[in-house]
XYZ file of C-alpha atoms in Angstrom:
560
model
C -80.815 -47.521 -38.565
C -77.928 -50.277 -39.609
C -75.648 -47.740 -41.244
C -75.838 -45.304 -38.422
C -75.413 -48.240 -36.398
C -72.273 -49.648 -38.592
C -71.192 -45.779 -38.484
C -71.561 -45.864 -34.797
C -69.487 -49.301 -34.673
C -66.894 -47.956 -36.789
C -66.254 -45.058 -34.842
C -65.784 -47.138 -32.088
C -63.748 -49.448 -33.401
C -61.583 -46.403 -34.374
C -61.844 -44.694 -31.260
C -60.445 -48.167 -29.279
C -57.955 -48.192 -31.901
C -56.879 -45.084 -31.471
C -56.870 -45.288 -27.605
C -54.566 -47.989 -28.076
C -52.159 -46.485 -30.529
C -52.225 -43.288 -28.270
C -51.587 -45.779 -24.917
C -48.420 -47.299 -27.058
C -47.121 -43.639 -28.931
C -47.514 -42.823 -24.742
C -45.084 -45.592 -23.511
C -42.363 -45.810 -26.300
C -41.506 -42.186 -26.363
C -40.209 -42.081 -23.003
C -38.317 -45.125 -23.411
C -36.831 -43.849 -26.559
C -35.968 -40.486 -25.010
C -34.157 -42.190 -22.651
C -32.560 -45.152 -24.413
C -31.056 -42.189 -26.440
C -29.846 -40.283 -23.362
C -28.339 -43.607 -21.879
C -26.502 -44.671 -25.623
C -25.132 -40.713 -25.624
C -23.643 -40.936 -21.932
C -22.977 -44.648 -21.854
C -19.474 -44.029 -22.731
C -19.166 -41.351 -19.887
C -20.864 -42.957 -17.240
C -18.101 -41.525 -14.449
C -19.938 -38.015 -15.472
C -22.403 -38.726 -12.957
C -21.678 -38.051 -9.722
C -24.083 -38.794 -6.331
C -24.055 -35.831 -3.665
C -26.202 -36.437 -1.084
C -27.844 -32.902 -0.415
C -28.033 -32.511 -3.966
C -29.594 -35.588 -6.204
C -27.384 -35.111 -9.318
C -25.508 -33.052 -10.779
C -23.780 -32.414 -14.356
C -20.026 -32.686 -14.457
C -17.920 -30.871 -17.012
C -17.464 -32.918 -20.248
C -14.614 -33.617 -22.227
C -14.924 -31.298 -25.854
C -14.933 -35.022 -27.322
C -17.947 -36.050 -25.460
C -19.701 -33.007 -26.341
C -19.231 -33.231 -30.467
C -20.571 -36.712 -29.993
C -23.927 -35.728 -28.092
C -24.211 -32.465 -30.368
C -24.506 -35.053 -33.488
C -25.978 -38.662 -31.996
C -28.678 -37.527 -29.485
C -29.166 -33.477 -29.651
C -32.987 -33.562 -28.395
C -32.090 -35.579 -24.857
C -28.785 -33.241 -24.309
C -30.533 -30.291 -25.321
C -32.794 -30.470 -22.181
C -29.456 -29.275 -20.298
C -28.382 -26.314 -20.541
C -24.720 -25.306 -21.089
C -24.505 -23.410 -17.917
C -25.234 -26.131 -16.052
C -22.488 -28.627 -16.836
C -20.547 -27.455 -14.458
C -17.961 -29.367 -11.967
C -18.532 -30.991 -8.582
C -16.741 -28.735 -6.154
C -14.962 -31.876 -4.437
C -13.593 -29.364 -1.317
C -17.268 -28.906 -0.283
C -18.722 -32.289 -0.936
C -18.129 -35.805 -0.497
C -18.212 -38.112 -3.560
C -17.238 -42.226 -4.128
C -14.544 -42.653 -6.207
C -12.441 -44.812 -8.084
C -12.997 -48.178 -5.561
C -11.551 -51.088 -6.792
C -13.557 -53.271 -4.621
C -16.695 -53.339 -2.023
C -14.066 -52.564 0.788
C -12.672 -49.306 -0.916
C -16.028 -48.319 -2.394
C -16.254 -45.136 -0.244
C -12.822 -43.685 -0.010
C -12.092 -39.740 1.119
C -9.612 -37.899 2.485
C -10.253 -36.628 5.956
C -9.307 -32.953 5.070
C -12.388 -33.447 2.555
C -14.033 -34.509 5.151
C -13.480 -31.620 7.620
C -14.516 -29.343 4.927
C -17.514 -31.250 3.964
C -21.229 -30.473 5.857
C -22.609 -33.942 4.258
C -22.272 -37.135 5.857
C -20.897 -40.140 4.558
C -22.119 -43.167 3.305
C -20.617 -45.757 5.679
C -18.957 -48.810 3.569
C -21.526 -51.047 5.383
C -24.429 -49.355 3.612
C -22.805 -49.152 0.127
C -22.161 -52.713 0.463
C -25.763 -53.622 1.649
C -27.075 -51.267 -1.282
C -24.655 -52.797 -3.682
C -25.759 -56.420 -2.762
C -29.419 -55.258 -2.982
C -28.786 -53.885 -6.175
C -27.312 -57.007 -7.471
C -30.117 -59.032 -6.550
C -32.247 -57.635 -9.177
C -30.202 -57.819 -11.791
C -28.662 -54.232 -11.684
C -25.303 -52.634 -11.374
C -23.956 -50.082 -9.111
C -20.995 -48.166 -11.089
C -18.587 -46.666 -8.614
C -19.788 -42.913 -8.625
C -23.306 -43.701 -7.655
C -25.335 -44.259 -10.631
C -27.537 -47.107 -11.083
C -27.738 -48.903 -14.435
C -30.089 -51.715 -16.315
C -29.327 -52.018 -20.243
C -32.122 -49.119 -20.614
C -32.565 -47.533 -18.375
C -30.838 -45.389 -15.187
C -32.390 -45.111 -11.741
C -31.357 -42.424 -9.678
C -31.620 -42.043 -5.614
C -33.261 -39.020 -4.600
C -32.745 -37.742 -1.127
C -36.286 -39.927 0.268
C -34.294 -42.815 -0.896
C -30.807 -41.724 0.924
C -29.620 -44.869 3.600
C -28.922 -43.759 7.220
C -26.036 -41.992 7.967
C -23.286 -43.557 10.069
C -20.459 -41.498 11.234
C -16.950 -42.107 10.441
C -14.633 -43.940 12.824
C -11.928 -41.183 13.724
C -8.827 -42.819 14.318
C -7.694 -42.761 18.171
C -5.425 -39.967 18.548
C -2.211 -40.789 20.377
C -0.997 -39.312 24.145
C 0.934 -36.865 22.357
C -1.521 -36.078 19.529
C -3.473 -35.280 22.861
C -1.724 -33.400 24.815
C -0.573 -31.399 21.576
C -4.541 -30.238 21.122
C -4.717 -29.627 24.508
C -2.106 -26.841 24.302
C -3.580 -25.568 20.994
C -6.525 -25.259 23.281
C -4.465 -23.448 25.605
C -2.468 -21.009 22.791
C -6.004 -19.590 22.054
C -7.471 -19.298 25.330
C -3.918 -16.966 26.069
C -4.511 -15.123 23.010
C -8.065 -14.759 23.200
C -7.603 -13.711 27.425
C -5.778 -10.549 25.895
C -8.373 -8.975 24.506
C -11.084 -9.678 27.354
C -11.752 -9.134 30.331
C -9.365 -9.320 33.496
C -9.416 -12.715 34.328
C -10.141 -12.918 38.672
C -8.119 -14.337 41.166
C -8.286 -14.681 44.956
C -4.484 -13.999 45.394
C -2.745 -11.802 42.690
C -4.040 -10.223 39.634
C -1.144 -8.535 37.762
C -1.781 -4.801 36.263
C 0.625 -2.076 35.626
C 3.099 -0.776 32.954
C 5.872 -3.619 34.527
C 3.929 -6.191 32.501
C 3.914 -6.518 28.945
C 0.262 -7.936 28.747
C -1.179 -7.988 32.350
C -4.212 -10.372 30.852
C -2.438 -12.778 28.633
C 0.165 -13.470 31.351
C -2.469 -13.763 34.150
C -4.289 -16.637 31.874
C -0.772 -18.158 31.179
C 0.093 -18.599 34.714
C -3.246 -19.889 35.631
C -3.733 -22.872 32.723
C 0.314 -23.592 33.770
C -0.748 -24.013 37.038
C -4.058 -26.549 36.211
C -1.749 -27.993 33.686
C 1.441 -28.047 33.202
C 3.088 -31.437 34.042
C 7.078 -31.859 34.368
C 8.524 -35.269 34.390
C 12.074 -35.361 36.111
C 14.504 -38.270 34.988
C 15.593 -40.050 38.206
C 18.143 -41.702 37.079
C 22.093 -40.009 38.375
C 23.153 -40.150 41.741
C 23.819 -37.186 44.266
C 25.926 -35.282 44.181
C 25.856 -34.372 40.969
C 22.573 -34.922 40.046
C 19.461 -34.137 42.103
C 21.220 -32.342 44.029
C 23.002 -28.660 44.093
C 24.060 -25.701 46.202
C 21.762 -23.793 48.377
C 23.867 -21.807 50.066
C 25.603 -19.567 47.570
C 25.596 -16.833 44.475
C 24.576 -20.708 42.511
C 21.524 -20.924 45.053
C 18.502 -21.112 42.638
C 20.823 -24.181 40.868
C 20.186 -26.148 43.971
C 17.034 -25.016 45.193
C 14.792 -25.356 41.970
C 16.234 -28.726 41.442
C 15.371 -29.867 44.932
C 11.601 -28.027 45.092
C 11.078 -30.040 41.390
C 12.310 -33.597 43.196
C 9.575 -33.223 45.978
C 6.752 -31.434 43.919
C 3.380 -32.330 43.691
C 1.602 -30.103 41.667
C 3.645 -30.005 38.901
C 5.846 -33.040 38.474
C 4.183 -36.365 37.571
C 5.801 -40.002 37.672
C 4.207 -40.756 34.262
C 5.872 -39.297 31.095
C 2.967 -39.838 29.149
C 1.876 -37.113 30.620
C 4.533 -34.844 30.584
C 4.857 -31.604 29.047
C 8.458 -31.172 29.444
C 11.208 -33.495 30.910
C 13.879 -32.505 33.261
C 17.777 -33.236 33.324
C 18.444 -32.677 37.249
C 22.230 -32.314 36.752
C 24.018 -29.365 38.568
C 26.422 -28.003 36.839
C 28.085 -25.912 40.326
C 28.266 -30.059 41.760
C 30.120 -30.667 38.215
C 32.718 -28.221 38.227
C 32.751 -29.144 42.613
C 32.882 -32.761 42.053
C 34.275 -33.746 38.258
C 36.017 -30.962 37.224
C 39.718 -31.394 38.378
C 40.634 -27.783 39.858
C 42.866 -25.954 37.490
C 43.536 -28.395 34.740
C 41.705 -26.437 32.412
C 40.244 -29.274 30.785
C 36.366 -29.451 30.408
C 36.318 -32.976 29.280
C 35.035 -34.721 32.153
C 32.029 -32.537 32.506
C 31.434 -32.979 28.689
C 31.780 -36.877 29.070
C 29.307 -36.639 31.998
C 26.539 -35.096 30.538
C 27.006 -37.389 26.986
C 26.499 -40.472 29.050
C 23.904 -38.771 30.574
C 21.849 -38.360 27.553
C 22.866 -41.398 26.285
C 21.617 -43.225 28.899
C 18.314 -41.567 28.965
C 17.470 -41.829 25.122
C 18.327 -45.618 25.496
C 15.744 -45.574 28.514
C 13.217 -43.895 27.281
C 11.811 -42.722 23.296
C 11.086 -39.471 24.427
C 14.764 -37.584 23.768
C 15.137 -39.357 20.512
C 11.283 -38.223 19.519
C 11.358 -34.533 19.778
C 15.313 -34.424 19.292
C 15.416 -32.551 22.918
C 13.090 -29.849 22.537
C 10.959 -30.773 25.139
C 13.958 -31.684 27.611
C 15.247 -28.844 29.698
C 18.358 -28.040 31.815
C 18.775 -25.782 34.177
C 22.604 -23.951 35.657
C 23.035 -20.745 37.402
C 26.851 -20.828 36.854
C 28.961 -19.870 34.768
C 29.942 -22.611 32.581
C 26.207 -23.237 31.950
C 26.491 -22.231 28.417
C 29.120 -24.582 28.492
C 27.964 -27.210 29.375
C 24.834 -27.437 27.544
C 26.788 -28.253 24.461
C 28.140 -30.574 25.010
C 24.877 -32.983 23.481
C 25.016 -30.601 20.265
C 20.621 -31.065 20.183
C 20.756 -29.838 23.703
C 22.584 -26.795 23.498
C 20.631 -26.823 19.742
C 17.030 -27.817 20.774
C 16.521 -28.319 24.234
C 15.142 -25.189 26.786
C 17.977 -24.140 28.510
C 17.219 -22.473 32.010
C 20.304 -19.920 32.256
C 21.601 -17.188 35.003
C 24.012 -16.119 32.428
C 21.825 -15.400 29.558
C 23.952 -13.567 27.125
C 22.840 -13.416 23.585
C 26.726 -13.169 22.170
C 26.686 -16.893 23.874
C 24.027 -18.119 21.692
C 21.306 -17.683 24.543
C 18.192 -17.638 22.370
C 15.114 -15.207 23.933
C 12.742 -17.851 22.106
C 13.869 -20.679 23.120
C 15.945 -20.245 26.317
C 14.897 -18.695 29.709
C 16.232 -16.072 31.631
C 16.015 -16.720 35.473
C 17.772 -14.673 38.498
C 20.746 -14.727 40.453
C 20.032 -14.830 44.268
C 22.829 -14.890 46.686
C 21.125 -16.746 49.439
C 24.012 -16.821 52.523
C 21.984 -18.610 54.722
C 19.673 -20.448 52.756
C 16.408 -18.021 52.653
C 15.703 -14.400 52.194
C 15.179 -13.505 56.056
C 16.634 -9.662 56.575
C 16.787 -9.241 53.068
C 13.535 -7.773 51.723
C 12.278 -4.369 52.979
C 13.501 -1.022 52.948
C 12.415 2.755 53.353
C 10.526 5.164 51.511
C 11.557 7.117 48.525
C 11.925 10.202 50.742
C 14.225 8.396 53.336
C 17.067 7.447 50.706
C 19.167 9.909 50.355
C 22.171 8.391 48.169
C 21.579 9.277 44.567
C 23.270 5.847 43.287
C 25.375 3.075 44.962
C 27.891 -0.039 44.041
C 30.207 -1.949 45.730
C 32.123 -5.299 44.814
C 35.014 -6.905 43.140
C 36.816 -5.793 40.049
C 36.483 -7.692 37.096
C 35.352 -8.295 33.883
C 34.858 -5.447 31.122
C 32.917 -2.769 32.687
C 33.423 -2.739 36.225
C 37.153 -0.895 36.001
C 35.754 1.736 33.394
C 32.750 1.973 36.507
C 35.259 2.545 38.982
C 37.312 4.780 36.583
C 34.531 7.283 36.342
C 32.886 7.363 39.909
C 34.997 6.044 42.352
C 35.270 8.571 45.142
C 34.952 10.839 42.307
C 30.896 12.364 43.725
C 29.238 12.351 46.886
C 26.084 11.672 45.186
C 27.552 8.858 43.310
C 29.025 6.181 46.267
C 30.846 3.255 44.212
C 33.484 1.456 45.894
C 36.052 -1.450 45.072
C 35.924 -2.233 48.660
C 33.589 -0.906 51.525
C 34.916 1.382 54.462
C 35.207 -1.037 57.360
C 31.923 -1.355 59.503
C 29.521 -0.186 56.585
C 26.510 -2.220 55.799
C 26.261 -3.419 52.078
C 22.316 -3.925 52.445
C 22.539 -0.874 54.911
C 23.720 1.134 51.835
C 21.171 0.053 49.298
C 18.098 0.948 51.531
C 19.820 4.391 52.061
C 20.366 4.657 47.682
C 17.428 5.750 45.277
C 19.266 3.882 42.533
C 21.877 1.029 42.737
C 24.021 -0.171 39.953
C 24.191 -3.599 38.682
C 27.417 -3.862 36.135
C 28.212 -7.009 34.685
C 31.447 -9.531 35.935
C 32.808 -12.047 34.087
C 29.301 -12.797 32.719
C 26.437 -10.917 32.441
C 24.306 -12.096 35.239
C 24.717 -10.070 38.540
C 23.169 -11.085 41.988
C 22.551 -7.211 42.948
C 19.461 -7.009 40.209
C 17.463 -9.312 43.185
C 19.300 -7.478 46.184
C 18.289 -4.007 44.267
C 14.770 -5.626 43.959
C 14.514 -7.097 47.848
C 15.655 -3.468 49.395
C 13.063 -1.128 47.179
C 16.271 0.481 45.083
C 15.503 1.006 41.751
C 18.155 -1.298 39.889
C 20.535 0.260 36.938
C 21.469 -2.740 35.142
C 24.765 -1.970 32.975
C 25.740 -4.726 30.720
C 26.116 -5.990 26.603
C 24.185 -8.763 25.531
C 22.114 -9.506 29.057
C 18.564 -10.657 28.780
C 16.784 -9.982 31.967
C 14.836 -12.734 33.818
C 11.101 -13.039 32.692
C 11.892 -10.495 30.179
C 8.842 -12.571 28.500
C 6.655 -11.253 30.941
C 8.224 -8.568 32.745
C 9.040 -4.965 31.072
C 11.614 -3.585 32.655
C 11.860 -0.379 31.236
C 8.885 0.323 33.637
C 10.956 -0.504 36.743
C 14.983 0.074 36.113
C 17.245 2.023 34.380
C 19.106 0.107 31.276
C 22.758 1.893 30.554
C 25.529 0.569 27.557
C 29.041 0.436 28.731
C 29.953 3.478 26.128
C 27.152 5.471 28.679
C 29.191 4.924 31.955
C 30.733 8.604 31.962
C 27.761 9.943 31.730
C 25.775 8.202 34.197
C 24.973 11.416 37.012
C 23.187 12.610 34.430
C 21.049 9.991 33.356
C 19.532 9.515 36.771
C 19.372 13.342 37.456
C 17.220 13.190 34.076
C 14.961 11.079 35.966
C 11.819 13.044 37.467
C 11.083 12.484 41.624
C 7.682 12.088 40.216
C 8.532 9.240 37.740
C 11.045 8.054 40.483
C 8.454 7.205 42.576
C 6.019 5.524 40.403
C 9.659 3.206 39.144
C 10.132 2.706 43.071
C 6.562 1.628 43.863
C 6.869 -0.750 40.692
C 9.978 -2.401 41.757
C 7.961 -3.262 45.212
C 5.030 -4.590 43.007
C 7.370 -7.319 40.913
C 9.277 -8.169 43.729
C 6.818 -10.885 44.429
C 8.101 -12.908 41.289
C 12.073 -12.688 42.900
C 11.331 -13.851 46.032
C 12.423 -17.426 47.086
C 10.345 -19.415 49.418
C 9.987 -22.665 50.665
C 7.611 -24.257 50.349
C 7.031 -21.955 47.198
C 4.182 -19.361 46.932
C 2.217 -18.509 43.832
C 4.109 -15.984 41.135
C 7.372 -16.186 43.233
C 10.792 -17.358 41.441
C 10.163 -20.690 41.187
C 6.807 -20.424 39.741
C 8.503 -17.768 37.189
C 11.230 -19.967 36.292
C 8.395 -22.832 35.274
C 6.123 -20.207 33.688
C 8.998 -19.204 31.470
C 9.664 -22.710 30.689
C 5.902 -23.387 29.590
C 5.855 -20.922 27.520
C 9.364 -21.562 25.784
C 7.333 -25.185 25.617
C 4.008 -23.336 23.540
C 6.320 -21.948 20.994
C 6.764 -25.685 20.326
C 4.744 -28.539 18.330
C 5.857 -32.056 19.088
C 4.899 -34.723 16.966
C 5.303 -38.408 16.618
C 7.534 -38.614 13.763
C 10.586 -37.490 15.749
C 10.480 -33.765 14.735
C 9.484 -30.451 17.024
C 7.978 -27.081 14.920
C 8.418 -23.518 16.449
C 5.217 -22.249 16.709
């Protein structure tokens, strides 16, 4: 009875024993497992990197740092595997690095940040966490990890602290206004493969366009936002002011319908697209010009001054180097004149009758706008004429000689072909605008420059305009394709002219007549303007010379 009893006592006593050796073999192996892990990577401690969605992850190791864990502490690194030490993508996640203080402890670049689908950490809450941490004796290393002398604690995703988004930094009127016509480039590209956008008034289709959609959408985000600020300093008559009465008449008119316009000028150039010099070159050469001296000095000196006195005025010149500044002539020393401020001729939208490419007019940057001979100050008994089967002149011309190609014209077809009726001079009591109703085509050489009013008279009367000339860029050729609507002929062509309308069907001749009725809309000039006449063509060409633009605040403009 006493041994089994001292049996039973001693296998107690070695049972307790045992319980207790087991509770302590229990406790110390984890704590050696991981005081090994922590002496192996307590050189490397950066290694360790905190991604939110993910709780941590194994960087790429120096071959240094892996000899030393292969020999000092093989059974803790063994646990991960070689495929897995791979690197943090840093373009898809957002990391703390390298702070040299609380302040800087969450630094990142916003392109990082743009990429990144994981919030940040705010500073506030890395500093709260850090002062937290520090409380109880621990230390928060830089990249996330938490350390005691033996130990690491790690944050799991339960443990994460709320989320604050980061303060973007306020974007400035221009930064603005630049995303606003980003907006608008995609909304123009995007219209061109969609639907037909609707509208009350005018909804352009037909071959005469080059992309009916995309220039419908154009016109329509011009007209809910395109904003035109117009310098008022200069005194009449040479600036806001010009002629209205003459072959210059779209000079004068377009700078007096921008002076009084509502919807699209605005007194605050903040809010400005594009800013307008009003100065007339016709009042110039009128007015500062001294007649015959052949010296373009004084026109030059004006519009220095001019620019001068602007860029002293305001920053906006000197900030986009003129290329959101825009001029606008109808005669002939236009060209001229606009370089006479080397960035404006350079930079600046130029708004040119004469646009001829052997003159430097760019198509990308300049705009092409008519010539309209208003007599009497509007287009009353101009527009209208018969049908195709009423004209019975094959082709027509009539007006002064000069300039390359008119004598070589009148060389060739004067009184040469009754079908053919070109004249240096018409017969006394014959009509000019009589004579271009009666005409199927009617032929539009170039002067002295390039630009011609009869392309608008051709266009007001139904003919079907033949526009012979080197180096001309037709007005709204942006938008308009004229191929659809009027004959184009080289100079070297002239002799053989007959023929080249002959070669022209009566069918096809009367879908090019009906088409030249259809655009006429955009050469008509009104006042007050109407939707998609000239003046709203001239300011749709300049918005979209001002989308091929980027301005930005560091005094520089990029062609889109």
């Amino acid at each position: 009875m006493g041994d089994r009893y001292q049996n039973r006592s001693a296998c107690c006593s070695f049972s307790s024993s045992s319980s207790s050796s087991m509770k302590l073999l229990w406790f110390m192996v984890p704590l050696i497992v991981v005081g090994g892990f922590v002496s192996v990577l307590g050189s490397n401690s950066t290694s360790w990197v905190f991604v939110p969605n993910h709780p941590w992850l194994w960087s790429n190791f120096p071959s240094s740092s892996s000899s030393s864990s292969s020999s000092n502490g093989s059974s803790a690194v063994g646990a991960v595997k070689k495929s897995d030490q791979r690197a943090v993508d840093l373009h898809s996640r957002v990391v703390m690095v390298g702070a040299q203080n609380k302040e800087e402890a969450l630094l990142y670049d916003e392109n990082l940040l743009n990429r990144s689908s994981s919030p940040l950490i705010p500073v506030q809450s890395v500093q709260q966490f850090n002062g937290t941490m520090e409380d109880q004796g621990l230390n928060v290393s830089v990249t996330g990890a938490v350390h005691t002398s033996n130990s690491v604690a790690t944050m799991n995703e339960s443990q994460a602290l709320p989320m604050k988004p980061k303060r973007q930094k306020a974007l400035t009127n221009l930064e603005k206004m630049e995303a606003g016509l980003q907006r608008t480039r995609l909304a123009i590209k995007e219209a061109s493969i969609g639907n037909q956008t609707l509208d009350p008034d005018y909804v352009p289709v037909g071959p005469m366009y080059h992309d009916t959609k995309a220039f419908h959408r154009s016109y329509l985000e011009m007209e809910k936002k395109f904003k035109v600020f117009v310098y008022e300093e200069g005194e009449q008559p040479v600036f806001h002011d010009g002629p209205c009465k003459s072959i210059y008449s779209m000079e004068g008119n377009f700078i007096y319908t921008m002076d009084v316009n509502r919807q699209f000028r605005t007194k605050n150039p903040e809010k400005a697209h594009v800013f307008f010099l009003p100065f007339s070159v016709a009042k110039m050469v009128q007015f500062v010009y001294v007649r015959d001296s052949h010296d373009f000095s004084p026109i030059k000196r004006t519009v220095v001054d001019y620019v001068n006195l602007i860029s002293a005025r305001y920053p906006y010149w000197n900030r986009s180097l003129g290329s959101d500044h825009f001029m606008l002539a109808c005669h002939d020393w236009g060209p001229e004149t606009s370089f006479s401020v080397p960035y404006l001729g350079k930079n600046s939208i130029r708004a040119l009758c004469n646009a001829n490419t052997s003159e430097k007019f760019s198509p990308i940057k300049d705009v092409s706008f008519p010539e309209i001979n208003l007599r009497t100050g509007d287009i009353k008994g101009l527009v209208g004429g018969p049908s195709p089967s009423r004209r019975s002149i094959l082709a027509f011309f009539a007006g002064g000689v000069h300039g390359p190609i008119r004598p070589v014209l009148l060389e060739h077809w004067e009184n040469k072909d009754e079908d053919m009726k070109v004249h240096k001079y018409l017969p006394k009591g014959v009509s000019y605008y009589e004579m271009m109703r009666k005409s199927k085509f009617c032929l539009c050489p170039s002067g002295y420059e390039v630009a011609s009013p009869r392309v608008v008279e051709a266009i007001y009367t139904g003919c079907v305009p033949v526009l012979i000339s080197e180096h001309y860029v037709p007005p709204f050729s942006d938008v308009l394709n004229w191929k659809a609507f009027s004959v184009e002929v080289s100079t070297r062509d002239i002799p053989n002219l007959k023929n080249i309308l002959l070669s022209i069907s009566p069918r096809q001749y009367i879908r090019m007549q009906r088409r030249v009725l259809q655009v006429r809309r955009h050469f008509e000039f009104n006042s007050p303007p109407k939707r998609f006449d000239v003046f709203h063509m001239i300011l749709h060409s300049i918005w979209l010379r001002r989308l091929n633009v980027r301005i930005r605040d560091d005094q520089s403009a990029v062609t889109s």
